[in-house]
mmCIF file of C-alpha atoms in Angstrom:
data_model
loop_
_atom_site.group_PDB
_atom_site.id
_atom_site.type_symbol
_atom_site.label_atom_id
_atom_site.label_comp_id
_atom_site.label_asym_id
_atom_site.label_seq_id
_atom_site.Cartn_x
_atom_site.Cartn_y
_atom_site.Cartn_z
ATOM 1 C CA MET A 1133 0.000 0.000 0.000
ATOM 2 C CA ALA A 1134 1.226 3.472 -0.937
ATOM 3 C CA LYS A 1135 0.648 6.536 1.233
ATOM 4 C CA GLY A 1136 -1.239 9.667 0.236
ATOM 5 C CA PHE A 1137 -1.909 12.817 2.229
ATOM 6 C CA ASN A 1138 -5.613 13.585 2.659
ATOM 7 C CA TRP A 1139 -5.943 17.270 3.569
ATOM 8 C CA GLN A 1140 -9.597 16.843 4.556
ATOM 9 C CA LEU A 1141 -8.550 14.422 7.319
ATOM 10 C CA GLY A 1142 -5.210 16.104 7.956
ATOM 11 C CA ARG A 1143 -3.292 12.828 7.760
ATOM 12 C CA GLU A 1144 -1.959 10.169 5.442
ATOM 13 C CA ILE A 1145 -4.156 7.340 4.146
ATOM 14 C CA ASN A 1146 -3.307 3.999 2.546
ATOM 15 C CA TYR A 1147 -3.951 3.644 -1.191
ATOM 16 C CA PRO A 1148 -3.287 0.679 -3.510
ATOM 17 C CA TYR A 1149 -1.604 2.843 -6.149
ATOM 18 C CA GLU A 1150 1.010 5.577 -5.937
ATOM 19 C CA PRO A 1151 -1.074 8.740 -5.383
ATOM 20 C CA LYS A 1152 -0.622 11.510 -7.923
ATOM 21 C CA ARG A 1153 -2.730 14.635 -7.953
ATOM 22 C CA PRO A 1154 -3.923 15.748 -11.397
ATOM 23 C CA LYS A 1155 -2.767 18.982 -13.020
ATOM 24 C CA ARG A 1156 -6.057 20.485 -11.858
ATOM 25 C CA GLN A 1157 -9.008 19.019 -10.016
ATOM 26 C CA PHE A 1158 -12.672 19.237 -11.103
ATOM 27 C CA ALA A 1159 -14.825 20.407 -8.182
ATOM 28 C CA VAL A 1160 -18.414 21.524 -7.572
ATOM 29 C CA VAL A 1161 -19.874 23.573 -4.716
ATOM 30 C CA MET A 1162 -23.596 23.276 -3.882
ATOM 31 C CA ASP A 1163 -25.496 25.622 -1.550
ATOM 32 C CA LEU A 1164 -28.001 23.399 0.276
ATOM 33 C CA ASN A 1165 -29.826 26.435 1.653
ATOM 34 C CA LYS A 1166 -31.221 27.114 -1.823
ATOM 35 C CA CYS A 1167 -32.091 23.653 -3.201
ATOM 36 C CA ILE A 1168 -35.853 23.166 -3.732
ATOM 37 C CA ALA A 1169 -35.659 19.580 -5.095
ATOM 38 C CA CYS A 1170 -37.236 20.565 -8.402
ATOM 39 C CA GLN A 1171 -35.189 17.725 -9.976
ATOM 40 C CA THR A 1172 -34.281 19.842 -13.009
ATOM 41 C CA CYS A 1173 -30.669 18.725 -12.547
ATOM 42 C CA THR A 1174 -31.754 15.082 -12.406
ATOM 43 C CA ILE A 1175 -33.755 15.332 -15.629
ATOM 44 C CA ALA A 1176 -31.005 17.292 -17.391
ATOM 45 C CA CYS A 1177 -28.477 14.581 -16.543
ATOM 46 C CA LYS A 1178 -30.881 11.735 -17.306
ATOM 47 C CA THR A 1179 -31.868 12.972 -20.741
ATOM 48 C CA THR A 1180 -28.268 13.800 -21.653
ATOM 49 C CA TRP A 1181 -26.390 10.724 -20.455
ATOM 50 C CA THR A 1182 -28.607 7.813 -19.362
ATOM 51 C CA PRO A 1183 -31.581 7.377 -21.727
ATOM 52 C CA GLY A 1184 -30.343 4.002 -23.032
ATOM 53 C CA ARG A 1185 -31.238 0.369 -22.394
ATOM 54 C CA GLY A 1186 -29.998 -0.904 -19.071
ATOM 55 C CA GLN A 1187 -29.829 2.662 -17.759
ATOM 56 C CA GLU A 1188 -33.491 3.025 -16.878
ATOM 57 C CA TYR A 1189 -32.837 2.979 -13.124
ATOM 58 C CA MET A 1190 -29.662 5.063 -13.252
ATOM 59 C CA LEU A 1191 -29.614 8.559 -11.804
ATOM 60 C CA TRP A 1192 -26.036 9.803 -12.055
ATOM 61 C CA ASN A 1193 -27.455 12.990 -10.507
ATOM 62 C CA ASN A 1194 -30.117 12.499 -7.853
ATOM 63 C CA VAL A 1195 -31.719 14.660 -5.180
ATOM 64 C CA GLU A 1196 -32.735 13.020 -1.913
ATOM 65 C CA THR A 1197 -34.471 14.399 1.166
ATOM 66 C CA LYS A 1198 -32.597 14.138 4.434
ATOM 67 C CA PRO A 1199 -32.959 12.653 6.981
ATOM 68 C CA TRP A 1200 -35.148 9.891 5.451
ATOM 69 C CA GLY A 1201 -34.244 9.817 1.765
ATOM 70 C CA PHE A 1202 -31.620 7.556 0.183
ATOM 71 C CA TYR A 1203 -30.585 6.501 -3.344
ATOM 72 C CA PRO A 1204 -29.837 3.643 -3.232
ATOM 73 C CA LEU A 1205 -31.787 2.608 -0.160
ATOM 74 C CA GLY A 1206 -29.974 3.311 3.107
ATOM 75 C CA TRP A 1207 -26.613 3.989 1.447
ATOM 76 C CA ASP A 1208 -25.254 6.393 4.063
ATOM 77 C CA VAL A 1209 -26.658 4.480 7.042
ATOM 78 C CA LYS A 1210 -24.749 1.411 5.879
ATOM 79 C CA LEU A 1211 -21.678 3.552 5.215
ATOM 80 C CA LEU A 1212 -21.639 4.907 8.775
ATOM 81 C CA GLU A 1213 -22.046 1.372 10.106
ATOM 82 C CA LEU A 1214 -19.057 0.198 8.042
ATOM 83 C CA LEU A 1215 -16.888 3.118 9.161
ATOM 84 C CA ASP A 1216 -18.042 2.834 12.777
ATOM 85 C CA GLY A 1217 -19.002 6.504 12.602
ATOM 86 C CA ASP A 1218 -15.630 8.060 11.804
ATOM 87 C CA LYS A 1219 -13.240 5.518 13.331
ATOM 88 C CA LYS A 1220 -12.264 3.928 9.983
ATOM 89 C CA THR A 1221 -11.788 4.834 6.334
ATOM 90 C CA VAL A 1222 -12.860 2.632 3.433
ATOM 91 C CA PHE A 1223 -9.190 1.654 3.032
ATOM 92 C CA ASP A 1224 -9.238 -0.074 6.433
ATOM 93 C CA ALA A 1225 -10.452 -3.282 4.789
ATOM 94 C CA PRO A 1226 -10.134 -6.827 6.134
ATOM 95 C CA GLU A 1227 -7.371 -9.054 4.800
ATOM 96 C CA GLY A 1228 -8.030 -10.149 1.232
ATOM 97 C CA GLU A 1229 -10.093 -7.045 0.428
ATOM 98 C CA ARG A 1230 -8.859 -3.770 -1.041
ATOM 99 C CA ILE A 1231 -11.847 -1.652 0.003
ATOM 100 C CA LEU A 1232 -14.328 -1.770 2.865
ATOM 101 C CA GLY A 1233 -17.620 -1.744 0.975
ATOM 102 C CA TRP A 1234 -20.994 -3.296 0.264
ATOM 103 C CA LYS A 1235 -23.047 -3.948 -2.858
ATOM 104 C CA PRO A 1236 -26.665 -2.760 -2.891
ATOM 105 C CA ASP A 1237 -29.387 -5.247 -3.748
ATOM 106 C CA ASP A 1238 -31.115 -4.700 -7.078
ATOM 107 C CA LEU A 1239 -34.281 -3.480 -5.351
ATOM 108 C CA ASP A 1240 -32.330 -0.882 -3.352
ATOM 109 C CA TRP A 1241 -32.146 1.260 -6.506
ATOM 110 C CA MET A 1242 -35.916 1.240 -7.044
ATOM 111 C CA TYR A 1243 -36.876 3.974 -4.548
ATOM 112 C CA PRO A 1244 -35.147 7.211 -5.624
ATOM 113 C CA ASN A 1245 -37.856 9.388 -4.039
ATOM 114 C CA ILE A 1246 -38.313 7.530 -0.765
ATOM 115 C CA GLY A 1247 -38.649 9.891 2.192
ATOM 116 C CA GLU A 1248 -39.199 12.894 -0.065
ATOM 117 C CA ASP A 1249 -40.296 16.031 1.824
ATOM 118 C CA GLU A 1250 -40.535 14.104 5.122
ATOM 119 C CA VAL A 1251 -39.356 16.002 8.199
ATOM 120 C CA ASN A 1252 -37.347 14.514 11.053
ATOM 121 C CA GLU A 1253 -40.357 13.930 13.331
ATOM 122 C CA PRO A 1254 -44.143 14.449 13.411
ATOM 123 C CA VAL A 1255 -45.351 18.044 13.582
ATOM 124 C CA ASP A 1256 -48.131 19.136 15.913
ATOM 125 C CA ILE A 1257 -50.846 21.375 14.504
ATOM 126 C CA GLY A 1258 -50.069 24.996 15.302
ATOM 127 C CA THR A 1259 -46.312 24.487 15.680
ATOM 128 C CA VAL A 1260 -44.418 27.725 15.071
ATOM 129 C CA ILE A 1261 -40.692 27.664 14.238
ATOM 130 C CA GLU A 1262 -38.959 30.936 15.046
ATOM 131 C CA SER A 1263 -35.230 30.250 15.447
ATOM 132 C CA PHE A 1264 -32.236 28.436 13.943
ATOM 133 C CA PRO A 1265 -31.655 25.552 13.939
ATOM 134 C CA HIS A 1266 -35.211 24.311 13.520
ATOM 135 C CA PRO A 1267 -36.539 21.616 15.869
ATOM 136 C CA ILE A 1268 -38.553 20.286 12.910
ATOM 137 C CA TRP A 1269 -36.369 20.074 9.826
ATOM 138 C CA MET A 1270 -35.483 18.483 6.519
ATOM 139 C CA PHE A 1271 -33.305 19.469 3.582
ATOM 140 C CA TYR A 1272 -32.539 18.375 0.047
ATOM 141 C CA LEU A 1273 -29.215 16.767 -0.851
ATOM 142 C CA PRO A 1274 -28.271 16.730 -4.556
ATOM 143 C CA ARG A 1275 -25.554 14.192 -5.376
ATOM 144 C CA ILE A 1276 -23.269 13.421 -8.299
ATOM 145 C CA CYS A 1277 -19.983 11.502 -8.477
ATOM 146 C CA ASN A 1278 -17.441 13.180 -6.197
ATOM 147 C CA HIS A 1279 -14.522 12.559 -8.587
ATOM 148 C CA CYS A 1280 -12.468 11.803 -5.502
ATOM 149 C CA THR A 1281 -8.765 12.442 -5.175
ATOM 150 C CA TYR A 1282 -8.330 8.849 -3.940
ATOM 151 C CA PRO A 1283 -11.215 7.060 -5.704
ATOM 152 C CA ALA A 1284 -12.369 3.794 -4.140
ATOM 153 C CA CYS A 1285 -13.680 2.630 -7.526
ATOM 154 C CA VAL A 1286 -10.205 2.998 -9.072
ATOM 155 C CA ALA A 1287 -8.614 1.155 -6.164
ATOM 156 C CA ALA A 1288 -11.092 -1.742 -6.310
ATOM 157 C CA CYS A 1289 -11.215 -2.471 -10.059
ATOM 158 C CA PRO A 1290 -9.306 -5.705 -10.828
ATOM 159 C CA ARG A 1291 -9.189 -4.770 -14.528
ATOM 160 C CA GLN A 1292 -7.826 -1.257 -13.993
ATOM 161 C CA ALA A 1293 -10.710 -0.113 -16.166
ATOM 162 C CA ILE A 1294 -11.335 3.019 -14.097
ATOM 163 C CA TYR A 1295 -8.947 5.930 -14.246
ATOM 164 C CA LYS A 1296 -8.563 9.527 -13.127
ATOM 165 C CA ARG A 1297 -7.797 12.030 -15.877
ATOM 166 C CA GLU A 1298 -4.586 13.950 -15.377
ATOM 167 C CA GLU A 1299 -5.889 17.099 -17.083
ATOM 168 C CA ASP A 1300 -8.934 17.681 -14.834
ATOM 169 C CA GLY A 1301 -9.213 14.914 -12.209
ATOM 170 C CA ILE A 1302 -12.491 13.562 -13.639
ATOM 171 C CA VAL A 1303 -12.912 9.819 -12.942
ATOM 172 C CA LEU A 1304 -14.009 7.719 -15.937
ATOM 173 C CA ILE A 1305 -14.624 4.056 -16.814
ATOM 174 C CA ASP A 1306 -13.023 2.500 -19.890
ATOM 175 C CA ALA A 1307 -15.966 0.563 -21.349
ATOM 176 C CA GLU A 1308 -13.660 -1.616 -23.438
ATOM 177 C CA ARG A 1309 -11.671 -2.809 -20.412
ATOM 178 C CA CYS A 1310 -14.632 -3.223 -18.031
ATOM 179 C CA GLU A 1311 -15.800 -6.830 -17.605
ATOM 180 C CA GLY A 1312 -18.685 -6.051 -15.264
ATOM 181 C CA TYR A 1313 -17.236 -7.508 -12.060
ATOM 182 C CA GLN A 1314 -19.010 -4.710 -10.115
ATOM 183 C CA GLU A 1315 -16.197 -4.343 -7.607
ATOM 184 C CA CYS A 1316 -16.482 -0.587 -8.187
ATOM 185 C CA VAL A 1317 -20.195 -0.679 -7.284
ATOM 186 C CA LYS A 1318 -19.295 -2.424 -4.052
ATOM 187 C CA ALA A 1319 -16.375 -0.113 -3.314
ATOM 188 C CA CYS A 1320 -17.864 3.353 -3.887
ATOM 189 C CA PRO A 1321 -19.140 4.523 -0.479
ATOM 190 C CA TYR A 1322 -21.408 7.086 -2.156
ATOM 191 C CA LYS A 1323 -22.855 4.459 -4.547
ATOM 192 C CA LYS A 1324 -22.281 6.569 -7.627
ATOM 193 C CA THR A 1325 -20.982 3.716 -9.794
ATOM 194 C CA MET A 1326 -23.811 1.693 -11.314
ATOM 195 C CA PHE A 1327 -24.148 -1.507 -13.340
ATOM 196 C CA ASN A 1328 -25.766 -1.653 -16.781
ATOM 197 C CA PHE A 1329 -27.546 -5.004 -16.869
ATOM 198 C CA VAL A 1330 -27.888 -4.885 -20.666
ATOM 199 C CA ALA A 1331 -24.372 -3.753 -21.649
ATOM 200 C CA ARG A 1332 -22.933 -5.781 -18.722
ATOM 201 C CA ILE A 1333 -20.531 -3.010 -17.720
ATOM 202 C CA SER A 1334 -20.349 -0.417 -14.961
ATOM 203 C CA GLN A 1335 -21.213 3.200 -15.752
ATOM 204 C CA LYS A 1336 -21.066 6.468 -13.814
ATOM 205 C CA CYS A 1337 -21.201 10.270 -13.887
ATOM 206 C CA ILE A 1338 -18.576 11.548 -16.322
ATOM 207 C CA GLY A 1339 -18.468 15.115 -15.007
ATOM 208 C CA CYS A 1340 -19.781 16.239 -18.417
ATOM 209 C CA PHE A 1341 -16.140 16.155 -19.552
ATOM 210 C CA PRO A 1342 -16.975 17.076 -23.186
ATOM 211 C CA ARG A 1343 -18.369 20.355 -21.840
ATOM 212 C CA VAL A 1344 -15.516 20.867 -19.374
ATOM 213 C CA GLU A 1345 -13.009 20.468 -22.215
ATOM 214 C CA GLU A 1346 -14.746 23.398 -23.943
ATOM 215 C CA GLY A 1347 -14.605 25.556 -20.814
ATOM 216 C CA LEU A 1348 -18.271 24.971 -19.952
ATOM 217 C CA GLN A 1349 -19.867 23.880 -16.682
ATOM 218 C CA PRO A 1350 -21.774 20.541 -16.510
ATOM 219 C CA GLN A 1351 -25.428 20.134 -17.440
ATOM 220 C CA CYS A 1352 -26.597 19.727 -13.838
ATOM 221 C CA VAL A 1353 -24.888 23.002 -12.933
ATOM 222 C CA ILE A 1354 -26.162 25.235 -15.718
ATOM 223 C CA THR A 1355 -29.760 23.946 -15.664
ATOM 224 C CA CYS A 1356 -30.230 24.447 -11.902
ATOM 225 C CA ILE A 1357 -33.068 26.947 -11.535
ATOM 226 C CA GLY A 1358 -32.257 27.506 -7.852
ATOM 227 C CA LYS A 1359 -28.731 28.593 -8.805
ATOM 228 C CA ILE A 1360 -27.248 26.413 -6.072
ATOM 229 C CA ARG A 1361 -24.213 25.085 -8.026
ATOM 230 C CA LEU A 1362 -20.842 26.308 -9.193
ATOM 231 C CA MET A 1363 -18.219 24.190 -10.960
ATOM 232 C CA GLY A 1364 -14.554 25.067 -11.110
ATOM 233 C CA PHE A 1365 -11.143 23.681 -10.205
ATOM 234 C CA ILE A 1366 -9.853 23.305 -6.673
ATOM 235 C CA ASN A 1367 -6.268 23.474 -5.435
ATOM 236 C CA PRO A 1368 -4.834 21.778 -2.341
ATOM 237 C CA PRO A 1369 -4.892 24.072 0.715
ATOM 238 C CA GLU A 1370 -1.232 25.024 0.375
ATOM 239 C CA GLY A 1371 -1.858 26.191 -3.199
ATOM 240 C CA ALA A 1372 -5.198 27.902 -2.634
ATOM 241 C CA ARG A 1373 -5.810 31.100 -4.608
ATOM 242 C CA GLN A 1374 -8.085 33.692 -2.995
ATOM 243 C CA GLU A 1375 -9.338 34.840 -6.407
ATOM 244 C CA ASN A 1376 -10.400 31.285 -7.371
ATOM 245 C CA PRO A 1377 -14.107 31.033 -6.378
ATOM 246 C CA ILE A 1378 -13.869 27.329 -5.441
ATOM 247 C CA ASP A 1379 -10.703 27.842 -3.349
ATOM 248 C CA PHE A 1380 -12.341 30.898 -1.771
ATOM 249 C CA LEU A 1381 -15.408 28.938 -0.653
ATOM 250 C CA VAL A 1382 -13.577 25.776 0.449
ATOM 251 C CA HIS A 1383 -10.174 26.924 1.729
ATOM 252 C CA ILE A 1384 -10.434 30.651 2.475
ATOM 253 C CA LYS A 1385 -13.922 31.004 3.973
ATOM 254 C CA LYS A 1386 -14.293 27.279 4.762
ATOM 255 C CA VAL A 1387 -18.012 27.552 4.155
ATOM 256 C CA ALA A 1388 -18.205 24.616 1.680
ATOM 257 C CA LEU A 1389 -17.501 21.139 3.080
ATOM 258 C CA PRO A 1390 -17.057 17.600 1.680
ATOM 259 C CA LEU A 1391 -19.714 14.917 2.171
ATOM 260 C CA TYR A 1392 -18.663 12.217 4.654
ATOM 261 C CA PRO A 1393 -14.952 13.129 4.571
ATOM 262 C CA GLN A 1394 -14.281 10.241 6.967
ATOM 263 C CA THR A 1395 -14.394 7.859 3.973
ATOM 264 C CA GLY A 1396 -10.800 8.923 3.297
ATOM 265 C CA LEU A 1397 -11.381 9.475 -0.432
ATOM 266 C CA GLU A 1398 -11.036 13.280 -0.382
ATOM 267 C CA PRO A 1399 -14.264 13.871 -2.363
ATOM 268 C CA ASN A 1400 -14.369 16.950 -4.605
ATOM 269 C CA VAL A 1401 -18.042 17.911 -4.411
ATOM 270 C CA TYR A 1402 -18.527 20.408 -1.574
ATOM 271 C CA TYR A 1403 -21.667 21.521 0.220
ATOM 272 C CA ILE A 1404 -22.631 24.697 2.028
ATOM 273 C CA PRO A 1405 -24.561 23.161 4.970
ATOM 274 C CA PRO A 1406 -28.221 24.078 5.559
ATOM 275 C CA ILE A 1407 -28.528 26.494 8.471
ATOM 276 C CA ASN A 1408 -31.904 25.094 9.596
ATOM 277 C CA VAL A 1409 -30.477 21.689 10.564
ATOM 278 C CA PRO A 1410 -29.054 20.799 14.030
ATOM 279 C CA LEU A 1411 -25.243 20.835 14.170
ATOM 280 C CA ARG A 1412 -25.038 17.270 15.429
ATOM 281 C CA PHE A 1413 -26.483 15.991 12.164
ATOM 282 C CA LEU A 1414 -24.363 18.344 10.053
ATOM 283 C CA ARG A 1415 -21.136 17.284 11.805
ATOM 284 C CA GLN A 1416 -21.959 13.663 11.059
ATOM 285 C CA MET A 1417 -22.337 14.452 7.348
ATOM 286 C CA PHE A 1418 -19.809 17.205 6.737
ATOM 287 C CA GLY A 1419 -17.267 16.924 9.547
ATOM 288 C CA GLN A 1420 -16.152 19.220 12.338
ATOM 289 C CA GLY A 1421 -16.126 22.322 10.118
ATOM 290 C CA ALA A 1422 -19.922 22.409 10.025
ATOM 291 C CA GLU A 1423 -20.326 24.866 12.913
ATOM 292 C CA HIS A 1424 -17.886 27.358 11.393
ATOM 293 C CA ALA A 1425 -19.585 27.058 7.984
ATOM 294 C CA VAL A 1426 -23.035 27.731 9.446
ATOM 295 C CA LYS A 1427 -21.806 30.723 11.482
ATOM 296 C CA THR A 1428 -20.088 32.188 8.412
ATOM 297 C CA TYR A 1429 -23.204 31.757 6.277
ATOM 298 C CA MET A 1430 -25.376 33.333 8.967
ATOM 299 C CA ALA A 1431 -22.968 36.276 9.151
ATOM 300 C CA MET A 1432 -23.259 36.647 5.373
ATOM 301 C CA ARG A 1433 -27.051 36.837 5.697
ATOM 302 C CA GLU A 1434 -26.558 39.684 8.188
ATOM 303 C CA GLY A 1435 -24.374 41.614 5.750
ATOM 304 C CA LYS A 1436 -21.080 40.865 7.521
ATOM 305 C CA GLU A 1437 -19.507 38.824 4.689
ATOM 306 C CA PRO A 1438 -19.941 40.957 1.539
ATOM 307 C CA GLU A 1439 -17.230 39.142 -0.462
ATOM 308 C CA LEU A 1440 -18.819 35.761 0.259
ATOM 309 C CA GLN A 1441 -22.218 37.126 -0.743
ATOM 310 C CA ALA A 1442 -20.695 38.408 -3.977
ATOM 311 C CA VAL A 1443 -19.201 35.014 -4.872
ATOM 312 C CA LEU A 1444 -22.561 33.322 -4.259
ATOM 313 C CA HIS A 1445 -24.004 35.654 -6.911
ATOM 314 C CA LEU A 1446 -21.852 33.831 -9.470
ATOM 315 C CA PHE A 1447 -23.793 30.592 -8.949
ATOM 316 C CA GLY A 1448 -25.967 30.027 -12.013
ATOM 317 C CA SER A 1449 -24.831 33.261 -13.657
ATOM 318 C CA THR A 1450 -22.837 31.832 -16.571
ATOM 319 C CA PRO A 1451 -22.418 28.566 -18.493
ATOM 320 C CA TYR A 1452 -18.651 29.112 -18.556
ATOM 321 C CA ILE A 1453 -16.219 27.843 -15.918
ATOM 322 C CA PRO A 1454 -15.042 30.730 -13.698
ATOM 323 C CA HIS A 1455 -11.339 30.512 -12.878
ATOM 324 C CA SER A 1456 -11.105 33.772 -10.952
ATOM 325 C CA PHE A 1457 -13.289 36.613 -9.699
ATOM 326 C CA ALA A 1458 -13.088 40.203 -8.546
ATOM 327 C CA VAL A 1459 -15.549 42.181 -6.443
ATOM 328 C CA GLY A 1460 -16.248 45.799 -7.344
ATOM 329 C CA PRO A 1461 -18.349 48.363 -5.496
ATOM 330 C CA ASN A 1462 -21.544 47.370 -7.322
ATOM 331 C CA GLU A 1463 -20.868 44.038 -9.033
ATOM 332 C CA VAL A 1464 -18.890 40.801 -9.031
ATOM 333 C CA ILE A 1465 -16.956 39.845 -12.156
ATOM 334 C CA ALA A 1466 -15.836 36.347 -13.204
ATOM 335 C CA TYR A 1467 -12.978 35.547 -15.564
ATOM 336 C CA ASP A 1468 -12.047 32.493 -17.612
ATOM 337 C CA GLU A 1469 -8.702 30.681 -17.641
ATOM 338 C CA LYS A 1470 -7.124 33.326 -19.877
ATOM 339 C CA GLY A 1471 -8.355 36.222 -17.731
ATOM 340 C CA LYS A 1472 -11.149 37.166 -20.116
ATOM 341 C CA GLU A 1473 -14.326 38.488 -18.505
ATOM 342 C CA ILE A 1474 -17.187 35.992 -18.811
ATOM 343 C CA VAL A 1475 -19.907 37.527 -16.638
ATOM 344 C CA ARG A 1476 -20.642 40.619 -14.575
ATOM 345 C CA VAL A 1477 -23.359 40.312 -11.923
ATOM 346 C CA PRO A 1478 -24.835 43.245 -9.921
ATOM 347 C CA LEU A 1479 -24.586 42.850 -6.163
ATOM 348 C CA VAL A 1480 -28.041 44.396 -5.781
ATOM 349 C CA GLU A 1481 -30.660 43.776 -8.433
ATOM 350 C CA PRO A 1482 -31.709 47.186 -9.765
ATOM 351 C CA LEU A 1483 -35.348 48.146 -9.410
ATOM 352 C CA GLN A 1484 -37.265 48.904 -12.572
ATOM 353 C CA TYR A 1485 -40.107 51.421 -12.237
ATOM 354 C CA ARG A 1486 -42.890 51.544 -14.830
ATOM 355 C CA PRO A 1487 -45.742 54.073 -14.898
ATOM 356 C CA HIS A 1488 -49.341 53.011 -14.452
ATOM 357 C CA LYS A 1489 -50.105 54.376 -17.920
ATOM 358 C CA ASP A 1490 -47.632 54.060 -20.756
ATOM 359 C CA GLU A 1491 -48.184 57.164 -22.867
ATOM 360 C CA LYS A 1492 -46.052 55.864 -25.726
ATOM 361 C CA LEU A 1493 -47.945 52.593 -26.088
ATOM 362 C CA ASP A 1494 -51.235 54.093 -24.881
ATOM 363 C CA VAL A 1495 -51.852 51.202 -22.507
ATOM 364 C CA VAL A 1496 -52.680 50.972 -18.817
ATOM 365 C CA ARG A 1497 -50.812 48.423 -16.706
ATOM 366 C CA GLN A 1498 -53.289 46.705 -14.414
ATOM 367 C CA ASP A 1499 -50.598 45.397 -11.989
ATOM 368 C CA ILE A 1500 -49.281 48.872 -11.150
ATOM 369 C CA PRO A 1501 -51.317 51.191 -8.886
#
């Protein structure tokens, strides 16, 4: 076993192959305070990548309701049982196994909307919720492949059919090498590798790499009507750039956190935790940084973090990948890899006043007093 440093855990982890970070690493940040579970991202991904035979059940992008929703069934409950909370990583496998994992039953994939919109406990009639966190709560969790720095699927594949691209860190499956052993399905703790029962091979989220190669953000990002997502490239903490929006959110402000970092995989999809949820639950999902992230987000809502608020305005503002940003007195500006401006977003949406009667058109507007 080789050794690799996992900055999310702050220590070295065991890995079957010599770890090598890519030239740049694909990453996505999602603001869970804004997700409304409209499933536009799910449909965008489904119609683009998985409309074929054997893919009927596949949702490379899914949105589940926490605390009672899972796709596949009970995936994170079983994960926490395997890891004994946070006492192990998936690389702490028994002798003869490369990865500590489990393979879902076929029927476990059949309930993608189980627990949807269900709160943590029954609500009495007349209950009023006036403070954060809420005693009665739920939130939506959108999920794609994490394109991990130390992917369990890569480590587990006996055919070496899964690889991590050097140019962007996206994890892909070589369909010609895959023999359908499903070791990757068993190994992935997030259950984002799936088996095509018709083609007899494993398939997974490809990070919309054809779009990324053209400097464009993935389908699930650009179609999100809640504007909760931003895709870019993340650096390790020691190489973080303040002007990089992903580095700013993850490393500088530490408001965006990985999902179940205790797996040891160093996942590269990051979440801004929902402020309505008790910290005990958030720490279990996102680690010990959850309290700081919530406090920072709350401060932003109170006007105390103007730069953070400006960066959040970039979510959903452009189809292009932002590599850097600058905040002006009235707007935030994003730039591409070459430093060319790609979008300019006002910090405060300007008000547009229209008269009750438009003299030029000779019409009266009924919605204006």
